[in-house]
mmCIF file of C-alpha atoms in Angstrom:
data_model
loop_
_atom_site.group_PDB
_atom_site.id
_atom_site.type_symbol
_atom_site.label_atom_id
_atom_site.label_comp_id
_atom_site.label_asym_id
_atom_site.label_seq_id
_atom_site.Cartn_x
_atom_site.Cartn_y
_atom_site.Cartn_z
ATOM 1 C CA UNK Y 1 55.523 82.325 112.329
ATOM 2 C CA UNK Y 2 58.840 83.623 111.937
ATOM 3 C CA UNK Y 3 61.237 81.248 109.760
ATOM 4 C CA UNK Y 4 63.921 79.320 112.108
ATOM 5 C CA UNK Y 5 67.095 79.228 110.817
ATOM 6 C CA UNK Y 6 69.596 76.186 111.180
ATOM 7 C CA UNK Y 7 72.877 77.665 113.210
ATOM 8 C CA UNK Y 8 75.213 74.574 112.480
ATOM 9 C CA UNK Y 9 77.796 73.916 111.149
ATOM 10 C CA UNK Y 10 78.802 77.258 113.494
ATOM 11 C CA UNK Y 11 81.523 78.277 110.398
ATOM 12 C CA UNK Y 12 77.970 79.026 108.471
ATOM 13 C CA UNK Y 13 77.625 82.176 110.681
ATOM 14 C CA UNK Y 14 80.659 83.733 109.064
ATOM 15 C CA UNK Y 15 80.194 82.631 105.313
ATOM 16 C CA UNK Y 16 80.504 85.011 102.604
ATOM 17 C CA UNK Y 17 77.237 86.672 100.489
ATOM 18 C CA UNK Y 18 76.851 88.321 97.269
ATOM 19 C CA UNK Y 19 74.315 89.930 98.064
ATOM 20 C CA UNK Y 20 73.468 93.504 96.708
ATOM 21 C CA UNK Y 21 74.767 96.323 98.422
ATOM 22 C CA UNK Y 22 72.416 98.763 100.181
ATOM 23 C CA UNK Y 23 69.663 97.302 101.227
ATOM 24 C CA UNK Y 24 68.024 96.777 104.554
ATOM 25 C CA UNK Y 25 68.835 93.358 105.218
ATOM 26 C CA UNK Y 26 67.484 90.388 107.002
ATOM 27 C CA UNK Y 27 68.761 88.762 110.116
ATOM 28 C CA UNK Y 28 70.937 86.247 108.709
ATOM 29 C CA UNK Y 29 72.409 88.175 105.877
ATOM 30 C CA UNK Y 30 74.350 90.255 108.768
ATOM 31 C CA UNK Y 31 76.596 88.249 109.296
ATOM 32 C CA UNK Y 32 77.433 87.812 105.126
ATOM 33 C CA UNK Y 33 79.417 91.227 104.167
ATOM 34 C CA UNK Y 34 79.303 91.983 100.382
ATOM 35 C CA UNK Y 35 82.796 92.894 99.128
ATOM 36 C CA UNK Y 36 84.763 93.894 102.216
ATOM 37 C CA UNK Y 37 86.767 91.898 104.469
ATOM 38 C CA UNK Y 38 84.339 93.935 107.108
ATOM 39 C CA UNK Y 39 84.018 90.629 109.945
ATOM 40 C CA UNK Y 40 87.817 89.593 109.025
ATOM 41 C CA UNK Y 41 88.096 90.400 113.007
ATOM 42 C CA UNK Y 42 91.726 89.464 113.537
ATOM 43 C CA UNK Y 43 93.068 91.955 110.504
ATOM 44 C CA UNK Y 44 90.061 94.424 110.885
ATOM 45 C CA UNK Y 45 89.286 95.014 114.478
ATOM 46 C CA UNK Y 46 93.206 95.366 115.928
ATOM 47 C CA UNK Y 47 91.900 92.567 118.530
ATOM 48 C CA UNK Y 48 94.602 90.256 119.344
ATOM 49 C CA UNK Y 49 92.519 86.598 119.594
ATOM 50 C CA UNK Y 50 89.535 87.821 117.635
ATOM 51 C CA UNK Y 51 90.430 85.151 114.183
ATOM 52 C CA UNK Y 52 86.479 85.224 112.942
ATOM 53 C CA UNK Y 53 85.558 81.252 115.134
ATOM 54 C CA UNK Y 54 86.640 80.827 118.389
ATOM 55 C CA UNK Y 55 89.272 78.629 118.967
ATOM 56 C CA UNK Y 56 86.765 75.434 120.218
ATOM 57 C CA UNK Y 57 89.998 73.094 120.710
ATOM 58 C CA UNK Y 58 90.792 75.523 123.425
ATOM 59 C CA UNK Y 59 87.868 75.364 125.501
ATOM 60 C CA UNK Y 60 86.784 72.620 127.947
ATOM 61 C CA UNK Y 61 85.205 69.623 126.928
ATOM 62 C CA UNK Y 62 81.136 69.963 126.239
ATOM 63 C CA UNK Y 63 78.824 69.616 129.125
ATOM 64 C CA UNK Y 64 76.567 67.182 126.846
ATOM 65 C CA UNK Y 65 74.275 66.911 129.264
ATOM 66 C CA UNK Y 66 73.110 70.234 129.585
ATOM 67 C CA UNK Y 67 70.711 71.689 127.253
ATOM 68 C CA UNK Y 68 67.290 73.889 128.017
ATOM 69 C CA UNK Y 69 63.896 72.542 127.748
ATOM 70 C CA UNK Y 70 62.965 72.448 124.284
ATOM 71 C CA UNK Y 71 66.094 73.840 122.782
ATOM 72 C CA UNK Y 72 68.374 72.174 120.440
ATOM 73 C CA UNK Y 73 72.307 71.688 121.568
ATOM 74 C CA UNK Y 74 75.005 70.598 119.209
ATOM 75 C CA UNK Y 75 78.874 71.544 119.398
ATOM 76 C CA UNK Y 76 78.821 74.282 121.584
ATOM 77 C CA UNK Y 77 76.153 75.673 119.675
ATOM 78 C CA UNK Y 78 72.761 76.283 121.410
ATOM 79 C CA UNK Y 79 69.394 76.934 119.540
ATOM 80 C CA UNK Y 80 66.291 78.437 121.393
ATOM 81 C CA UNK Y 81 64.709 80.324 119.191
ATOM 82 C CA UNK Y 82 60.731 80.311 117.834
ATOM 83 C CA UNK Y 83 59.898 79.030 121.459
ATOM 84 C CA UNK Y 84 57.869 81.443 123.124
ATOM 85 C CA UNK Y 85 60.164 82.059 125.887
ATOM 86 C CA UNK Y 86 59.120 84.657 128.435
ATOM 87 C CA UNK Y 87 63.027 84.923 129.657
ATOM 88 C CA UNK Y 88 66.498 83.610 128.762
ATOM 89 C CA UNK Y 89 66.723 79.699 129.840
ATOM 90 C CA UNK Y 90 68.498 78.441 132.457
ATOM 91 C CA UNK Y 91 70.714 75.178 132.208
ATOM 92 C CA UNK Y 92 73.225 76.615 129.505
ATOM 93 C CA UNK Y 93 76.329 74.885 129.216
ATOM 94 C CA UNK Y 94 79.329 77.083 130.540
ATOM 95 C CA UNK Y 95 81.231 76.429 127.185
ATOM 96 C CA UNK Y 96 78.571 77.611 124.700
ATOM 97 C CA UNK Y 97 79.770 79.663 122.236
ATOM 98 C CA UNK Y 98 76.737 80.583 120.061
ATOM 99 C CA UNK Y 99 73.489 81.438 121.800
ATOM 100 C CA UNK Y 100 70.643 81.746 119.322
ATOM 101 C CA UNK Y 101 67.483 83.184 121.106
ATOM 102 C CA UNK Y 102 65.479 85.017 118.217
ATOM 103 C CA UNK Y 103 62.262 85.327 117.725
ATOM 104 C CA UNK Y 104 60.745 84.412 121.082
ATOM 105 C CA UNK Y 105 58.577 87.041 124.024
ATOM 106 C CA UNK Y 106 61.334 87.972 125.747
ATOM 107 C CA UNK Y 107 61.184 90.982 127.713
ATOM 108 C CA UNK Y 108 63.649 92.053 129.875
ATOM 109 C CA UNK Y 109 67.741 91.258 130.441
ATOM 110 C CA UNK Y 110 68.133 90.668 133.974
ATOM 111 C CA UNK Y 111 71.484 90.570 135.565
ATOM 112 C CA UNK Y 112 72.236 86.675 136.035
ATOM 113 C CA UNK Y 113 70.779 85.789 132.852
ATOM 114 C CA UNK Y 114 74.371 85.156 131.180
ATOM 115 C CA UNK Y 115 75.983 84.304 134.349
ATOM 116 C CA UNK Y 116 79.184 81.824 133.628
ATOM 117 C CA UNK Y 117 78.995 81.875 129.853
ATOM 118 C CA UNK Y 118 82.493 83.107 129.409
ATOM 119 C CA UNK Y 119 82.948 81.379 126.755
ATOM 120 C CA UNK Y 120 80.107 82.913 124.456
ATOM 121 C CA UNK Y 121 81.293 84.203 121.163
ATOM 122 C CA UNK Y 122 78.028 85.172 119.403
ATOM 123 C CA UNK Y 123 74.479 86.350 121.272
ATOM 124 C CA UNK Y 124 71.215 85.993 119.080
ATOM 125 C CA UNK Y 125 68.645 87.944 120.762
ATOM 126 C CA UNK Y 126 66.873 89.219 117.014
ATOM 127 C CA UNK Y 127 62.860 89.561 117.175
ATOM 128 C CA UNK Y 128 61.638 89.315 120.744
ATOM 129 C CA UNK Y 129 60.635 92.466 122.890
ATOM 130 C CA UNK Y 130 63.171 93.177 125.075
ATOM 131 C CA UNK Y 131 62.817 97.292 126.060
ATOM 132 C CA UNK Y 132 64.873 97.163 129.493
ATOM 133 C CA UNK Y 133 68.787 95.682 130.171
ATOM 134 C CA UNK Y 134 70.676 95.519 133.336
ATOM 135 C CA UNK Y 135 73.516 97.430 133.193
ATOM 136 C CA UNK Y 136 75.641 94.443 134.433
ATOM 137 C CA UNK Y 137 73.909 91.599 132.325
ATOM 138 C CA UNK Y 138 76.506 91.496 129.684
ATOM 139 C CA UNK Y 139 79.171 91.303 132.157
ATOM 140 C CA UNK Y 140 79.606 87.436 132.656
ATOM 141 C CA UNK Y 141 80.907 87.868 128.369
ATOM 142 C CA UNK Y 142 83.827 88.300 128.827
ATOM 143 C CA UNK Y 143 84.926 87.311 124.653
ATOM 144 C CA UNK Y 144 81.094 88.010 122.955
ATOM 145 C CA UNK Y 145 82.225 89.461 119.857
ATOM 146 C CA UNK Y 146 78.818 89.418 117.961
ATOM 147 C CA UNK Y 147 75.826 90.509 119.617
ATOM 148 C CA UNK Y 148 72.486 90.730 117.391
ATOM 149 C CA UNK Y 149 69.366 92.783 119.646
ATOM 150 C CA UNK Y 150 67.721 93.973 116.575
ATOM 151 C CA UNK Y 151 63.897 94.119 116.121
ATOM 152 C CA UNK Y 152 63.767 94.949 119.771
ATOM 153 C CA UNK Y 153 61.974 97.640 121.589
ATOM 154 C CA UNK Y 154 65.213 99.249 122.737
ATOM 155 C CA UNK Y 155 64.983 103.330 123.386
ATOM 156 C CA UNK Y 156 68.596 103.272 123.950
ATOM 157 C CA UNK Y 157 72.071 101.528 123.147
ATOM 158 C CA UNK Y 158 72.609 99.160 126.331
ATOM 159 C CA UNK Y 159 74.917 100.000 128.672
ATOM 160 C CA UNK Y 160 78.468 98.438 129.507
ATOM 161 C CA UNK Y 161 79.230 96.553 126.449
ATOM 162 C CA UNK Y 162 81.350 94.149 126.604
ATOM 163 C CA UNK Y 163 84.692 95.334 125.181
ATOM 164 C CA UNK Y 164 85.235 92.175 123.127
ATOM 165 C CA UNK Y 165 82.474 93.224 121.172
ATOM 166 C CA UNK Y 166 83.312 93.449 117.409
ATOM 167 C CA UNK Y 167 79.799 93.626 115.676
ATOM 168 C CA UNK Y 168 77.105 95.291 116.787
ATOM 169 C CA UNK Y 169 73.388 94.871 114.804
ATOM 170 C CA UNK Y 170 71.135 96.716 116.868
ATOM 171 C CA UNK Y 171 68.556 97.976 113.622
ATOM 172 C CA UNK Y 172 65.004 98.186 114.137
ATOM 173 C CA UNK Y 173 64.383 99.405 117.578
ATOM 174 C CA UNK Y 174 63.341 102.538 118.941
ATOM 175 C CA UNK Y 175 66.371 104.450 119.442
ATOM 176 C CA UNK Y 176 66.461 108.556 119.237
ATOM 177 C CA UNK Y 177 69.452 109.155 120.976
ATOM 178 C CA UNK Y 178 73.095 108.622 120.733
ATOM 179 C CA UNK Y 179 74.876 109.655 123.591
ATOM 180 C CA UNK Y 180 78.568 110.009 123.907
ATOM 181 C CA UNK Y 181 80.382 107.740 125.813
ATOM 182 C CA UNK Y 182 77.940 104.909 124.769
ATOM 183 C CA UNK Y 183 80.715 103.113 123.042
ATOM 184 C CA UNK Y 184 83.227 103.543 125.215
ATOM 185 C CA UNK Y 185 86.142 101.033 125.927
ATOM 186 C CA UNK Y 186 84.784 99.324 122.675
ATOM 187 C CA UNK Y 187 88.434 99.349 120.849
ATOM 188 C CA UNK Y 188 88.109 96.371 118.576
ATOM 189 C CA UNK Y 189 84.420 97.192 117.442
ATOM 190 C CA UNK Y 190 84.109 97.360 113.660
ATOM 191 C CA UNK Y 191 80.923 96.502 112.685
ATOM 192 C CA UNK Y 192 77.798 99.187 114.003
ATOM 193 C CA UNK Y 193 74.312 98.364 112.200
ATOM 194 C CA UNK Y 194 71.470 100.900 113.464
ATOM 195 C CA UNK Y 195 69.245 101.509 110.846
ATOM 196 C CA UNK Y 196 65.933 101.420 110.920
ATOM 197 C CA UNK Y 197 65.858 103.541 114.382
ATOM 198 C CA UNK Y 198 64.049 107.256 114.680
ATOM 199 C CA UNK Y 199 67.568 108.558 114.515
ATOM 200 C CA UNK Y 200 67.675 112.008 113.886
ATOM 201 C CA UNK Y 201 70.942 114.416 113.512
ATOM 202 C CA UNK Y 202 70.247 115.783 116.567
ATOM 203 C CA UNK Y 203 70.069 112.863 118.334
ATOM 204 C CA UNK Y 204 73.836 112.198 117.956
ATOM 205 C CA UNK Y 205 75.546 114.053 120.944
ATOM 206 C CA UNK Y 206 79.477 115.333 120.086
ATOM 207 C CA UNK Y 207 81.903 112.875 120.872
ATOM 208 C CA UNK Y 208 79.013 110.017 120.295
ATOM 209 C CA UNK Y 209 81.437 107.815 118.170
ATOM 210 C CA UNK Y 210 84.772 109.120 120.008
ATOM 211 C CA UNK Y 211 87.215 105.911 120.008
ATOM 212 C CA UNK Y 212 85.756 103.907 117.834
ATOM 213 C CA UNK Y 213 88.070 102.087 114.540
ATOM 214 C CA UNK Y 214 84.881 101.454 112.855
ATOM 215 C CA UNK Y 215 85.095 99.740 108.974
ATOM 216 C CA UNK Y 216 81.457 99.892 108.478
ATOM 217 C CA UNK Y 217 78.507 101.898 110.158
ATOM 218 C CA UNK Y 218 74.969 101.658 108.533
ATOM 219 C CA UNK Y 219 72.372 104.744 109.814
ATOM 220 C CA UNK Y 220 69.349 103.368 106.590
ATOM 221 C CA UNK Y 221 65.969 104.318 106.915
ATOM 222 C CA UNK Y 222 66.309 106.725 109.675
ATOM 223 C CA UNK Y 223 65.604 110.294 109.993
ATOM 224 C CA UNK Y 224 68.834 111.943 108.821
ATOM 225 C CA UNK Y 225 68.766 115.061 107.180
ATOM 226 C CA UNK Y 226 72.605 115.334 106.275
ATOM 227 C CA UNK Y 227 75.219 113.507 106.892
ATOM 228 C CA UNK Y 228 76.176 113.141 110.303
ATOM 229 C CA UNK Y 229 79.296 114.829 111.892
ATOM 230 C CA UNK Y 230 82.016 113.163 113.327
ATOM 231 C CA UNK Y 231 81.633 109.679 112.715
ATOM 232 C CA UNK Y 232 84.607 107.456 112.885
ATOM 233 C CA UNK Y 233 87.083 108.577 110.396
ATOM 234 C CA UNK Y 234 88.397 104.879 109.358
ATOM 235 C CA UNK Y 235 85.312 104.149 107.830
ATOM 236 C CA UNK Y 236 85.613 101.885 104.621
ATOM 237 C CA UNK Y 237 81.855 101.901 104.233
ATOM 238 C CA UNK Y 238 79.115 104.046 105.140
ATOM 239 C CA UNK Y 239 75.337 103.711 104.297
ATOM 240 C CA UNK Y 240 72.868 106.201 104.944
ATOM 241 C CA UNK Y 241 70.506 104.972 102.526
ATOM 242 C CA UNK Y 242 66.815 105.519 103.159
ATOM 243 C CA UNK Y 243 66.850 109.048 104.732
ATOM 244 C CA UNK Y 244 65.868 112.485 103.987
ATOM 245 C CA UNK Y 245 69.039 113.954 103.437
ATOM 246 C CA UNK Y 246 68.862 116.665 100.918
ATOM 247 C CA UNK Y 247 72.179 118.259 99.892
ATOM 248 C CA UNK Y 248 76.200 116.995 100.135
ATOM 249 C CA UNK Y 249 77.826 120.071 101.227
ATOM 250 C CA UNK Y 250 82.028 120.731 101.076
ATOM 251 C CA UNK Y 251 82.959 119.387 104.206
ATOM 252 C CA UNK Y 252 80.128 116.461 104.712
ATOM 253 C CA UNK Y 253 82.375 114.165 103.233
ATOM 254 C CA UNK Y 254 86.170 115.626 104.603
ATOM 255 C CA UNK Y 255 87.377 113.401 107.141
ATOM 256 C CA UNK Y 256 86.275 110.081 105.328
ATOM 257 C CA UNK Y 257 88.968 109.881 102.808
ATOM 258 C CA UNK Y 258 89.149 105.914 103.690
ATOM 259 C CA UNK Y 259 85.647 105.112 102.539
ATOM 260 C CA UNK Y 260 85.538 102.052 99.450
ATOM 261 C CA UNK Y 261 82.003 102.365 99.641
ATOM 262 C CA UNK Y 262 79.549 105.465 100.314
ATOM 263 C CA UNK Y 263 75.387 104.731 100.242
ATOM 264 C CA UNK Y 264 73.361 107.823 99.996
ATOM 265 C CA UNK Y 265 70.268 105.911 97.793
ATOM 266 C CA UNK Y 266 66.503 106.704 98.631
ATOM 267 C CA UNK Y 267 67.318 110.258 99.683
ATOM 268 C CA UNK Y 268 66.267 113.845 98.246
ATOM 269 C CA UNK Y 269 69.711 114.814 97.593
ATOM 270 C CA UNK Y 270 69.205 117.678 95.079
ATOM 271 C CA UNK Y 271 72.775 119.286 94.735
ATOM 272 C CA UNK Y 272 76.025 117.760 95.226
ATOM 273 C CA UNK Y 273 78.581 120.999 96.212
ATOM 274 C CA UNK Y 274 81.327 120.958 93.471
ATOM 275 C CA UNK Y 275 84.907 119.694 95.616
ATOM 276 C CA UNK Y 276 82.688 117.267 97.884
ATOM 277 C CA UNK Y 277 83.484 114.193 96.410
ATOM 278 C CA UNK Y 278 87.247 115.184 96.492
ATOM 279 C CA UNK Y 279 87.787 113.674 99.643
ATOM 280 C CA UNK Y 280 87.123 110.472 98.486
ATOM 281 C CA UNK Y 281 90.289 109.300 96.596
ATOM 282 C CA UNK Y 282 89.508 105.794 97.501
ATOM 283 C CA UNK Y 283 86.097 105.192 96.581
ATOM 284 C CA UNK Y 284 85.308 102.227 94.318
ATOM 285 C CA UNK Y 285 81.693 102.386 95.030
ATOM 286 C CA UNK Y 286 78.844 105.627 94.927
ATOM 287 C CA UNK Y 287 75.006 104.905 95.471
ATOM 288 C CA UNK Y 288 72.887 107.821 94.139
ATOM 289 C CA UNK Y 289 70.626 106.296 92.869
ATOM 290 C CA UNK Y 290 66.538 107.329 93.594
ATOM 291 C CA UNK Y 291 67.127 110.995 94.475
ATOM 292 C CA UNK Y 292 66.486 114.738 92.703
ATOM 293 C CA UNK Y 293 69.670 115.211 90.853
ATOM 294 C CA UNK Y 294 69.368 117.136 87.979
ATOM 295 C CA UNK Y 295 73.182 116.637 86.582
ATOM 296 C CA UNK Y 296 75.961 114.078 86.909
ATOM 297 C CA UNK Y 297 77.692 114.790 90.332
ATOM 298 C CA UNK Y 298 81.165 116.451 89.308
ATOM 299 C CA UNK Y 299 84.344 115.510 90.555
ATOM 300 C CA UNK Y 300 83.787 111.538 89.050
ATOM 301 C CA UNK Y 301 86.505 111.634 86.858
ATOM 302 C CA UNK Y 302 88.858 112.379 89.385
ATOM 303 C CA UNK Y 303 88.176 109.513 91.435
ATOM 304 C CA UNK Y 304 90.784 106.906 90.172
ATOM 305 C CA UNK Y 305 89.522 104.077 91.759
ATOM 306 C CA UNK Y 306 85.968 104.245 91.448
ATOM 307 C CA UNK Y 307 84.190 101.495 89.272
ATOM 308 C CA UNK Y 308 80.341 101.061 90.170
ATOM 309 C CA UNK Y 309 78.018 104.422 90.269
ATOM 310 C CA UNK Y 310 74.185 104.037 90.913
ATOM 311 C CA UNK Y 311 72.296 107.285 89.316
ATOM 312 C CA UNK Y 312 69.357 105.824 88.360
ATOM 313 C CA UNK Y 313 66.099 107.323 89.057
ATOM 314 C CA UNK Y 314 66.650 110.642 89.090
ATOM 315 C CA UNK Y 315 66.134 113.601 87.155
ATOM 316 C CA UNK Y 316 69.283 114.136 85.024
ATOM 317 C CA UNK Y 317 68.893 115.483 81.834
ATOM 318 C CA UNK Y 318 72.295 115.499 79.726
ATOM 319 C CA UNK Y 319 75.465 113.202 80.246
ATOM 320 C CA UNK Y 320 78.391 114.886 79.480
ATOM 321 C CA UNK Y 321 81.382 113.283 77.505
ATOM 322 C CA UNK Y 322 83.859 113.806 80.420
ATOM 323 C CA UNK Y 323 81.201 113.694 82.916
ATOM 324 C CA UNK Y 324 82.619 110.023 84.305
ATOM 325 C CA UNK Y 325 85.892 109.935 82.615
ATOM 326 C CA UNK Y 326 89.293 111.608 83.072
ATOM 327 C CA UNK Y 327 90.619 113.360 80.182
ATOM 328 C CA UNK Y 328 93.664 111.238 78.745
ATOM 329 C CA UNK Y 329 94.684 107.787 78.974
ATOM 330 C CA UNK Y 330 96.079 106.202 81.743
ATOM 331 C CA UNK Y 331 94.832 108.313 84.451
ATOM 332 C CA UNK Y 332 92.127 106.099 85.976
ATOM 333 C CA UNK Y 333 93.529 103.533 88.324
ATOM 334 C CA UNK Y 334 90.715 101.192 87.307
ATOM 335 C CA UNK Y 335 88.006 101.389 84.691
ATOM 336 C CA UNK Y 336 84.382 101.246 85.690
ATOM 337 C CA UNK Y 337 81.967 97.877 85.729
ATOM 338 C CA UNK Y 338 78.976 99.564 86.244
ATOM 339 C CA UNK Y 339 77.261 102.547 85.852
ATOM 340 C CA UNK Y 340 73.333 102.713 86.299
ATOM 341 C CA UNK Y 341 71.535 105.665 84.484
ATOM 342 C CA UNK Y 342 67.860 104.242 83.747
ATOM 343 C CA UNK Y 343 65.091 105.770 84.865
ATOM 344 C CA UNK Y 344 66.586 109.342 84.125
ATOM 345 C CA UNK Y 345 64.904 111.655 81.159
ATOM 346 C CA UNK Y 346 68.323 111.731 79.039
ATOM 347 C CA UNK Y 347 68.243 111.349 75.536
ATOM 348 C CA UNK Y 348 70.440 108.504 75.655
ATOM 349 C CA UNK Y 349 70.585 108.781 72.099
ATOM 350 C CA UNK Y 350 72.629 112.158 72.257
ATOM 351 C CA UNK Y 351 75.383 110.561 74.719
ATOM 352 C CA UNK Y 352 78.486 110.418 73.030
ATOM 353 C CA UNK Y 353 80.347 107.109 72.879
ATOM 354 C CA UNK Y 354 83.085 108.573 74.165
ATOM 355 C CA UNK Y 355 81.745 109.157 77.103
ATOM 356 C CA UNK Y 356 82.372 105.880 78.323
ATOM 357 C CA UNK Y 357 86.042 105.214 77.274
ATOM 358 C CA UNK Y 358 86.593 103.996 80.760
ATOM 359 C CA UNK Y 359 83.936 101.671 81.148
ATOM 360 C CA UNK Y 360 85.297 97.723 80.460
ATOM 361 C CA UNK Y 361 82.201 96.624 78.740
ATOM 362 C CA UNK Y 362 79.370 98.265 76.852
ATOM 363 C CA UNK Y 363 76.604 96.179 79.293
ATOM 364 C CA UNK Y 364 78.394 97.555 82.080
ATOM 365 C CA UNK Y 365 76.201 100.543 81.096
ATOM 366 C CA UNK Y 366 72.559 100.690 82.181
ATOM 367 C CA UNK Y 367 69.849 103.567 79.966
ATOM 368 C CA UNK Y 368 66.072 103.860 79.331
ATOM 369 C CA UNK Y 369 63.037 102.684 80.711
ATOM 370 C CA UNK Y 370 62.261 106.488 81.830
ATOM 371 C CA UNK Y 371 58.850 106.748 82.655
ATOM 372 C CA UNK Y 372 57.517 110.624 82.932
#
């Protein structure tokens, strides 16, 4: 049986993690961003009452005495999940602002279902089986600026979003298609996780992404072969992660020059094109790590701000003394805290010390345990 999770105090939903970067994560971890101020909605999202909790002085006082069969209801905060239910409840109080219905049987969105929760701030619809939405079912949400429908049976992004909507976790469905105009009206969105979907390149149609501000957009554990065109160019982090991407041409990476954070781990990436990484100048973060590359990536030592690379397990042979570091002192804006090389066949032994002259400390530096 699915573990329930405790929703209150509601400030718990927007808590900070430090949690490692890159990985398919669970439910709750969603909601617990890693470094960047990614679900900061008021500075992040260009929404004008979006301040991360909902203003609950604001709002009418609680109807107390409303509260579904078998649910929990505490502070505007309603809990229905590991019920069974068949369909959303009835009975909600109009001033709810959290609505936590994971891991129950439900099926279907129907139209009414949602009907006078204006109020509702965050929608918890993780692990049931919904495969069909009525177009107008999120319209009564009028400020829902988290909505959670992964591990769904969803072929396709639902229609007529609200346009509060800031974060979007929709991973773990069935979805093959991307069409464009999907997101549109969605102006304060920055937050798209869609992993774990049958997503191929193909599948995105031009002009998918068109009007979206986007900080952060995870596509892990898909079916990408490169990286996909056109995404959002105020991206601070993207993770692809988990694909079958094989090679980082020139232009992949050209119109993401805002990225702090790029994940291209579990791939088959075999050659990096010399230049590509040039459009990167912010970078602090590179995930490489369990691929085919036979060399260090060039262009490193040009990125000034970069401080963790992941290159382990792959199949790099020599490390070259200015293959991570610029030539010179004081060109790098900030000196690296981690680089991962283990589980590569170098001769660690023939790496010159001076290859790491930027690094801060020797242990930020990770060799051996190469297994042929």
């Amino acid at each position: 049986m699915p573990t329930m999770w405790p929703l209150w105090p509601l400030a718990a939903l927007l808590a900070l993690s430090q949690a490692l970067p890159f990985e398919q994560k669970a439910f709750w971890d969603f909601t617990l961003d890693d470094g960047l101020p990614i679900l900061n909605d008021e500075e992040a999202s260009g929404a004008e009452t979006t301040s991360g909790i909902p203003d609950l002085d604001s709002l009418p006082p609680t109807y107390s005495a409303m509260c579904p069969f078998g649910c929990h209801c505490h502070l505007r905060v309603v809990q229905c999940s590991d019920l069974g239910l068949k369909a959303v409840p009835k009975e909600i109080s109009p001033d709810t602002t959290l609505l936590d219905l994971q891991n129950n049987d439900i099926s279907e969105l129907r139209k009414d279902d949602f009907k006078g929760l204006q109020h509702l701030y965050a929608l918890v619809l993780v692990n049931n089986k919904i495969s069909k939405i009525h177009e107008k079912a999120f319209s009564p949400l009028r400020k829902l600026q988290k909505l959670y429908i992964s591990k769904n049976h969803l072929v396709e992004i639902p229609p007529n979003l609200p346009s509060s909507l800031v974060e979007l976790r929709i991973h773990d469905n069935r979805i093959r298609k991307v069409p464009k105009g999907v997101f549109s009206g969605l102006r304060n969105m920055n937050c798209i996780e869609m992993g774990g979907n049958p997503l191929e390149n193909s599948g995105f149609e031009p002009g998918a992404f068109d009007g979206l501000k986007l900080n952060y957009l995870r596509i892990s554990e898909a079916k990408l072969t490169g990286i996909p065109k056109d995404l959002p160019e105020t991206l601070n982090e993207l993770h692809l992660d988990h694909n079958k991407i094989q090679a980082i041409e020139l232009e992949d990476l050209l119109r993401y020059s805002k990225l702090y954070r790029l994940g291209l781990g579990h791939n088959q990436i075999r050659m990096i094109e010399n230049g590509s990484l040039s459009f990167l100048p912010t970078l602090r973060e590179l995930h490489l790590d369990n691929n085919k590359l036979s060399r260090v990536p060039t262009g490193l030592p040009d990125l000034k701000l970069l401080q963790v690379v992941y290159l382990h397990t792959n199949n790099i042979t020599k490390v070259g003394v200015n293959d991570f570091c610029p030539v010179g002192f004081g060109v790098k804006r900030a000196y690296y805290n981690g680089i991962s090389l283990f589980n590569n066949p170098v001769p660690y032994w023939e790496v010159q010390p001076a290859t790491f002259r930027c690094v801060t400390d020797r242990l930020a530096i990770q060799f051996g345990n190469y297994k042929k």
